[in-house]
Amino acid sequence: NKNSNIIFGNRGMSLEEEINQSNQYYLQQGIAVIHKKPIPIQIVQVDYPQRSAAVIKEAYFKQASTTDYNGVYRGYYLDFEAKETHNKTSFPLSNFHEHQIAHMKACVDQKGICFTLIKFTATQEIFLLPAAILFDYWDNQENGRKSIPKKVIVNGGFQIKYHVTPLIPYLKSIDKIIENLCNA
Amino acid sequence: NKNSNIIFGNRGMSLEEEINQSNQYYLQQGIAVIHKKPIPIQIVQVDYPQRSAAVIKEAYFKQASTTDYNGVYRGYYLDFEAKETHNKTSFPLSNFHEHQIAHMKACVDQKGICFTLIKFTATQEIFLLPAAILFDYWDNQENGRKSIPKKVIVNGGFQIKYHVTPLIPYLKSIDKIIENLCNA
Ligand SMILES: [Mg+2]
Ligand SMILES: [Mg+2]
């Protein structure tokens, strides 16, 4: 449907909200179990008032050592980051931290399926970019460019068109990746 | 080693600390990628002082909707709970919440490997209990008993003996489970 982007893409939802809603659908339908990992927090002080819930009074954000999402689908371990960019022609590698890349490489070594869901906010386009392409650009950024050209993402990734149930049917692209794994 | 329990089991480490240390070893050695999920927290108020880190001033603990740990090993999705009990002859089902069981059932439906690591603190014994046995007792508790007899855990589970690297070599038992899956 040509108008999907217009209808569903401009509600002001963040990519994470869109993914969370899609994961909820996948979970309810028994299709996959994928959750956003909670934000890691260092708790310093907790109050325990009588007759009411414990209150955290002092805590700090810790840097996430892994990625945004993980879970299981058709026997495969999935692990991915969600990233939005205002850029129109490329995706800057500065969106990633070294430890996130290291985490994804470790997961791929264990035969997990790793990827990034990238949303180009200017055009409301979402792509699933397999980790192998990200690793290529990441490992060569010292001598090369500091971003992945959109053209590479379009050609090497999978566009996820907005849909209704789920909003972002990204597991369809995972099906294709699994098919390629099985034929390899 | 007959003395392992005495040497390694009584340092006052919690089961979670023992598992975290073991997971760190597995990660460093490139054997598996398994992490404790952060505690989910509802953040209400955050201060942003000048020149220093953001401080969470009011937040509340949310009930975890899933389990303690998940990750990937040899292409398999692993998902598990860690539980300690002072009981000597059985493991009370009250240690679990309905939503944790529902989560593990959903993961098993996706061909994930789910289990509980149970530590009997009185004897410092640790067992890996496959989820299927837990589900059996959970689903029958209305008419039946509200705990899993230790005998069932001993016979249907896998004892994890304390070791050095890693402290709790629980992936050895996962290897046996995978072997059984492949032969089934
Ligand atoms: Mg993100
Ligand atoms: Mg626990």
Coordinates of C-alpha atoms and ligand atoms in Angstrom, one line a residue:
Chain A
N1 CA 0.0 0.0 0.0
K2 CA 1.5 3.2 -1.3
N3 CA -0.1 5.4 1.4
S4 CA 1.0 3.3 4.4
N5 CA 3.8 5.7 5.3
I6 CA 1.5 8.7 5.3
I7 CA -1.2 6.9 7.4
F8 CA 1.0 5.2 10.0
G9 CA 4.3 6.9 9.8
N10 CA 3.4 10.3 11.2
R11 CA 1.8 9.7 14.5
G12 CA 4.8 11.0 16.3
M13 CA 5.7 7.6 17.7
S14 CA 9.3 7.0 18.2
L15 CA 10.9 4.0 16.5
E16 CA 11.1 2.3 19.9
E17 CA 7.4 2.7 20.5
E18 CA 6.7 1.3 17.1
I19 CA 8.9 -1.7 17.8
N20 CA 7.5 -2.3 21.3
Q21 CA 3.9 -2.3 19.9
S22 CA 5.0 -4.7 17.1
N23 CA 6.7 -7.0 19.7
Q24 CA 3.5 -7.0 21.8
Y25 CA 1.6 -8.2 18.8
Y26 CA 4.1 -10.9 18.0
L27 CA 4.0 -12.0 21.6
Q28 CA 0.2 -12.1 21.8
Q29 CA 0.0 -14.0 18.6
G30 CA 2.6 -16.6 19.7
I31 CA 4.8 -15.6 16.9
A32 CA 8.0 -14.5 18.8
V33 CA 9.2 -13.5 22.2
I34 CA 11.2 -10.2 21.9
H35 CA 11.6 -7.6 24.6
K36 CA 13.2 -4.3 25.1
K37 CA 15.9 -4.6 27.8
P38 CA 15.3 -2.4 30.7
I39 CA 17.6 0.6 31.1
P40 CA 20.5 -0.3 33.4
I41 CA 20.5 1.8 36.5
Q42 CA 22.9 2.1 39.5
I43 CA 20.7 2.4 42.6
V44 CA 22.3 4.3 45.5
Q45 CA 19.4 5.0 47.9
V46 CA 16.1 3.4 48.5
D47 CA 13.4 4.5 51.0
Y48 CA 10.9 1.9 52.4
P49 CA 8.0 4.0 53.6
Q50 CA 5.4 2.1 55.8
R51 CA 2.4 0.8 53.9
S52 CA 3.6 1.9 50.5
A53 CA 6.0 0.9 47.8
A54 CA 9.8 1.2 48.0
V55 CA 10.9 4.5 46.5
I56 CA 14.3 4.9 44.8
K57 CA 15.6 8.3 45.9
E58 CA 19.0 8.3 44.3
A59 CA 20.1 6.4 41.2
Y60 CA 22.2 6.9 38.1
F61 CA 22.0 5.8 34.5
K62 CA 24.7 3.2 33.6
Q63 CA 25.9 2.8 30.1
A64 CA 24.2 -0.1 28.4
S65 CA 26.7 -2.8 27.7
T66 CA 24.6 -4.6 25.1
T67 CA 21.8 -3.7 22.7
D68 CA 18.2 -2.5 22.9
Y69 CA 16.3 -5.7 22.2
N70 CA 16.7 -9.5 22.2
G71 CA 14.6 -12.6 22.1
V72 CA 13.7 -15.8 20.4
Y73 CA 12.0 -16.5 17.1
R74 CA 11.6 -19.9 15.4
G75 CA 14.5 -21.3 17.4
Y76 CA 16.8 -18.4 16.5
Y77 CA 18.3 -15.9 19.0
L78 CA 17.6 -12.3 17.8
D79 CA 19.5 -9.3 19.1
F80 CA 19.2 -5.8 17.7
E81 CA 19.5 -2.0 18.1
A82 CA 16.9 0.5 17.1
K83 CA 18.3 3.8 15.8
E84 CA 16.7 6.9 14.3
T85 CA 18.6 9.4 12.2
H86 CA 17.7 12.8 10.8
N87 CA 20.4 12.3 8.1
K88 CA 19.0 11.9 4.6
T89 CA 21.8 10.2 2.7
S90 CA 23.8 8.1 5.2
F91 CA 23.7 6.6 8.7
P92 CA 26.5 7.9 10.9
L93 CA 28.5 5.2 12.8
S94 CA 28.7 7.6 15.8
N95 CA 25.3 6.2 16.6
F96 CA 27.1 3.1 18.0
H97 CA 29.4 2.5 20.8
E98 CA 32.3 0.0 20.6
H99 CA 30.8 -2.2 23.2
Q100 CA 27.5 -2.6 21.3
I101 CA 29.5 -3.7 18.2
A102 CA 31.5 -6.1 20.4
H103 CA 28.3 -7.5 21.9
M104 CA 26.8 -8.1 18.5
K105 CA 29.9 -9.7 17.2
A106 CA 29.9 -12.1 20.2
C107 CA 26.3 -13.0 19.5
V108 CA 26.9 -13.6 15.8
D109 CA 29.8 -15.9 16.8
Q110 CA 27.2 -17.9 18.8
K111 CA 25.0 -18.0 15.6
G112 CA 22.6 -15.4 16.8
I113 CA 20.9 -13.1 14.2
C114 CA 22.0 -9.5 14.8
F115 CA 20.9 -6.4 13.0
T116 CA 19.9 -2.8 13.4
L117 CA 16.5 -1.3 12.7
I118 CA 17.2 2.2 11.2
K119 CA 14.6 4.8 10.8
F120 CA 15.3 7.7 8.5
T121 CA 13.0 10.2 10.1
A122 CA 12.9 12.7 7.2
T123 CA 11.3 10.1 5.0
Q124 CA 9.8 7.9 7.7
E125 CA 11.5 4.9 6.1
I126 CA 12.6 1.9 8.2
F127 CA 15.3 -0.5 7.2
L128 CA 16.6 -3.7 8.7
L129 CA 20.4 -3.7 8.3
P130 CA 22.1 -7.1 8.9
A131 CA 25.0 -6.8 11.3
A132 CA 27.6 -8.0 8.8
I133 CA 27.3 -4.8 6.8
L134 CA 27.5 -2.7 10.0
F135 CA 30.7 -4.6 11.1
D136 CA 32.3 -4.0 7.6
Y137 CA 31.9 -0.2 7.9
W138 CA 32.7 -0.1 11.6
D139 CA 35.9 -2.0 11.2
N140 CA 37.1 0.2 8.3
Q141 CA 36.2 3.6 9.6
E142 CA 39.8 4.4 10.6
N143 CA 40.8 4.7 7.0
G144 CA 37.4 5.0 5.4
R145 CA 34.1 6.8 5.9
K146 CA 32.4 7.4 9.2
S147 CA 28.9 6.6 8.0
I148 CA 27.1 4.0 6.0
P149 CA 25.7 5.4 2.7
K150 CA 21.9 5.1 2.5
K151 CA 22.4 3.4 -0.9
V152 CA 24.2 0.5 0.9
I153 CA 21.4 0.2 3.4
V154 CA 18.8 0.2 0.7
N155 CA 20.6 -2.4 -1.3
G156 CA 22.0 -4.6 1.5
G157 CA 19.2 -4.3 4.0
F158 CA 15.5 -4.8 3.9
Q159 CA 12.9 -2.0 3.9
I160 CA 10.2 -2.6 6.5
K161 CA 7.0 -1.0 5.2
Y162 CA 4.5 0.2 7.8
H163 CA 1.6 -2.1 8.3
V164 CA -1.3 -2.5 10.7
T165 CA -0.8 -5.7 12.6
P166 CA 2.0 -5.5 13.4
L167 CA 2.9 -1.9 12.8
I168 CA 6.5 -2.9 11.7
P169 CA 6.5 -6.4 10.4
Y170 CA 10.3 -6.8 10.7
L171 CA 10.1 -10.6 11.3
K172 CA 9.2 -11.0 7.6
S173 CA 12.8 -9.8 6.8
I174 CA 14.1 -12.2 9.4
D175 CA 12.3 -15.0 7.6
K176 CA 14.3 -14.1 4.5
I177 CA 17.6 -14.1 6.5
I178 CA 16.8 -17.5 8.0
E179 CA 16.0 -18.8 4.5
N180 CA 19.4 -17.6 3.3
L181 CA 21.1 -19.2 6.3
C182 CA 19.4 -22.5 5.5
N183 CA 20.4 -22.4 1.8
A184 CA 24.0 -21.4 2.6
Chain B
N1 CA 36.8 -32.7 43.3
K2 CA 35.0 -33.7 46.5
N3 CA 36.0 -30.6 48.3
S4 CA 34.7 -28.1 45.8
N5 CA 31.6 -27.3 47.7
I6 CA 33.5 -26.5 50.8
I7 CA 36.1 -24.4 49.0
F8 CA 33.9 -22.5 46.6
G9 CA 30.5 -22.8 48.0
N10 CA 30.8 -20.9 51.2
R11 CA 32.1 -17.5 50.3
G12 CA 28.8 -15.9 50.9
M13 CA 28.2 -15.2 47.3
S14 CA 24.6 -15.2 46.2
L15 CA 23.6 -17.5 43.4
E16 CA 23.2 -14.5 41.1
E17 CA 26.7 -13.4 41.9
E18 CA 28.0 -16.9 41.1
I19 CA 26.1 -17.0 37.8
N20 CA 27.2 -13.5 36.8
Q21 CA 30.8 -14.4 37.4
S22 CA 30.4 -17.6 35.4
N23 CA 28.7 -15.7 32.6
Q24 CA 31.6 -13.2 32.5
Y25 CA 34.0 -16.1 32.1
Y26 CA 31.8 -17.6 29.3
L27 CA 31.7 -14.2 27.6
Q28 CA 35.5 -13.6 27.8
Q29 CA 36.3 -17.0 26.5
G30 CA 33.9 -16.6 23.6
I31 CA 31.8 -19.6 24.8
A32 CA 28.4 -17.9 25.2
V33 CA 26.7 -14.5 25.5
I34 CA 24.4 -14.5 28.6
H35 CA 23.5 -11.5 30.6
K36 CA 21.4 -10.7 33.6
K37 CA 18.5 -8.5 32.6
P38 CA 18.5 -5.1 34.4
I39 CA 15.8 -4.6 37.0
P40 CA 12.9 -2.8 35.4
I41 CA 12.3 0.6 36.9
Q42 CA 9.6 3.2 36.5
I43 CA 11.4 6.6 36.5
V44 CA 9.3 9.5 37.8
Q45 CA 11.8 12.4 38.3
V46 CA 15.3 13.1 37.0
D47 CA 17.5 16.0 37.9
Y48 CA 20.1 17.3 35.4
P49 CA 22.7 19.2 37.5
Q50 CA 25.1 21.3 35.6
R51 CA 28.5 19.7 34.9
S52 CA 27.5 16.3 36.5
A53 CA 25.6 13.2 35.6
A54 CA 21.8 13.1 35.6
V55 CA 20.4 11.9 38.9
I56 CA 17.2 9.9 39.2
K57 CA 15.4 11.4 42.3
E58 CA 12.2 9.4 42.2
A59 CA 11.6 5.9 40.7
Y60 CA 9.8 2.7 41.6
F61 CA 10.5 -1.0 41.1
K62 CA 8.3 -2.6 38.4
Q63 CA 7.5 -6.2 38.5
A64 CA 9.7 -8.1 36.1
S65 CA 7.6 -9.5 33.2
T66 CA 10.2 -12.1 32.2
T67 CA 13.0 -14.0 33.8
D68 CA 16.5 -13.2 35.2
Y69 CA 18.8 -14.2 32.4
N70 CA 18.8 -14.7 28.7
G71 CA 21.3 -15.1 25.9
V72 CA 22.7 -17.2 23.1
Y73 CA 24.9 -20.3 23.1
R74 CA 25.8 -22.5 20.1
G75 CA 22.9 -21.1 18.2
Y76 CA 20.4 -21.7 20.9
Y77 CA 18.4 -19.1 22.8
L78 CA 18.7 -19.7 26.6
D79 CA 16.3 -18.1 29.1
F80 CA 16.3 -18.9 32.8
E81 CA 15.6 -17.9 36.4
A82 CA 17.9 -18.2 39.3
K83 CA 16.3 -19.2 42.6
E84 CA 17.7 -19.9 46.1
T85 CA 15.7 -21.8 48.7
H86 CA 16.3 -22.6 52.4
N87 CA 14.0 -25.6 52.1
K88 CA 15.8 -29.0 52.3
T89 CA 13.4 -31.5 50.8
S90 CA 11.5 -29.5 48.1
F91 CA 11.4 -26.3 46.1
P92 CA 8.2 -24.2 46.7
L93 CA 6.3 -23.1 43.5
S94 CA 5.6 -19.8 45.3
N95 CA 9.1 -18.8 44.1
F96 CA 7.5 -18.2 40.7
H97 CA 5.0 -15.7 39.4
E98 CA 2.4 -16.7 36.7
H99 CA 3.9 -14.3 34.2
Q100 CA 7.4 -15.8 34.5
I101 CA 5.9 -19.2 33.7
A102 CA 4.0 -17.8 30.8
H103 CA 7.2 -16.1 29.5
M104 CA 9.1 -19.4 29.7
K105 CA 6.3 -21.3 28.0
A106 CA 6.3 -18.7 25.2
C107 CA 10.1 -19.1 24.8
V108 CA 9.8 -22.9 24.7
D109 CA 7.2 -22.6 22.0
Q110 CA 9.8 -20.7 20.0
K111 CA 12.3 -23.5 20.6
G112 CA 14.3 -21.7 23.2
I113 CA 15.9 -23.7 26.0
C114 CA 14.4 -22.6 29.4
F115 CA 15.3 -23.8 32.8
T116 CA 15.8 -22.7 36.5
L117 CA 19.0 -22.8 38.4
I118 CA 18.0 -23.8 41.9
K119 CA 20.4 -23.5 44.8
F120 CA 19.6 -25.4 48.0
T121 CA 21.4 -23.1 50.4
A122 CA 21.4 -25.5 53.3
T123 CA 23.6 -27.9 51.4
Q124 CA 25.0 -25.4 48.8
E125 CA 23.9 -27.7 46.0
I126 CA 22.9 -26.2 42.7
F127 CA 20.7 -28.0 40.1
L128 CA 19.6 -27.1 36.6
L129 CA 15.9 -27.9 36.3
P130 CA 14.5 -28.1 32.7
A131 CA 11.4 -26.0 32.3
A132 CA 9.2 -29.0 31.3
I133 CA 9.4 -30.4 34.8
L134 CA 8.5 -27.0 36.3
F135 CA 5.6 -26.6 33.9
D136 CA 4.3 -30.0 35.0
Y137 CA 4.2 -29.1 38.7
W138 CA 3.0 -25.6 38.0
D139 CA 0.1 -26.7 35.9
N140 CA -1.0 -29.3 38.5
Q141 CA -0.7 -27.4 41.7
E142 CA -4.4 -26.7 41.9
N143 CA -5.1 -30.3 42.7
G144 CA -1.6 -31.4 43.6
R145 CA 1.3 -30.3 45.7
K146 CA 2.6 -26.7 45.8
S147 CA 6.3 -27.7 45.6
I148 CA 8.7 -29.8 43.6
P149 CA 10.2 -32.6 45.6
K150 CA 14.0 -32.4 45.8
K151 CA 14.0 -36.0 44.6
V152 CA 12.4 -35.0 41.4
I153 CA 14.9 -32.2 40.9
V154 CA 17.8 -34.6 41.6
N155 CA 16.5 -37.2 39.2
G156 CA 15.1 -35.0 36.4
G157 CA 17.6 -32.1 36.6
F158 CA 21.3 -31.8 36.4
Q159 CA 23.5 -31.1 39.4
I160 CA 26.1 -28.3 38.8
K161 CA 29.1 -28.9 40.9
Y162 CA 31.2 -25.9 41.9
H163 CA 34.3 -25.5 39.7
V164 CA 36.9 -22.8 39.3
T165 CA 36.6 -21.5 35.7
P166 CA 33.7 -21.0 35.5
L167 CA 32.5 -21.2 39.1
I168 CA 29.2 -22.8 38.0
P169 CA 29.8 -24.7 34.7
Y170 CA 26.0 -24.9 33.9
L171 CA 26.6 -24.9 30.1
K172 CA 27.8 -28.5 30.4
S173 CA 24.3 -29.5 31.3
I174 CA 23.0 -27.4 28.4
D175 CA 25.3 -29.4 26.2
K176 CA 23.5 -32.6 27.3
I177 CA 20.1 -31.0 26.7
I178 CA 21.1 -30.0 23.2
E179 CA 22.4 -33.5 22.6
N180 CA 19.1 -34.9 23.6
L181 CA 17.3 -32.4 21.4
C182 CA 19.4 -33.5 18.4
N183 CA 18.8 -37.2 19.1
A184 CA 15.0 -36.8 19.6
Ligands
MG1 MG 18.5 2.5 20.4
MG2 MG 15.9 -14.9 40.6

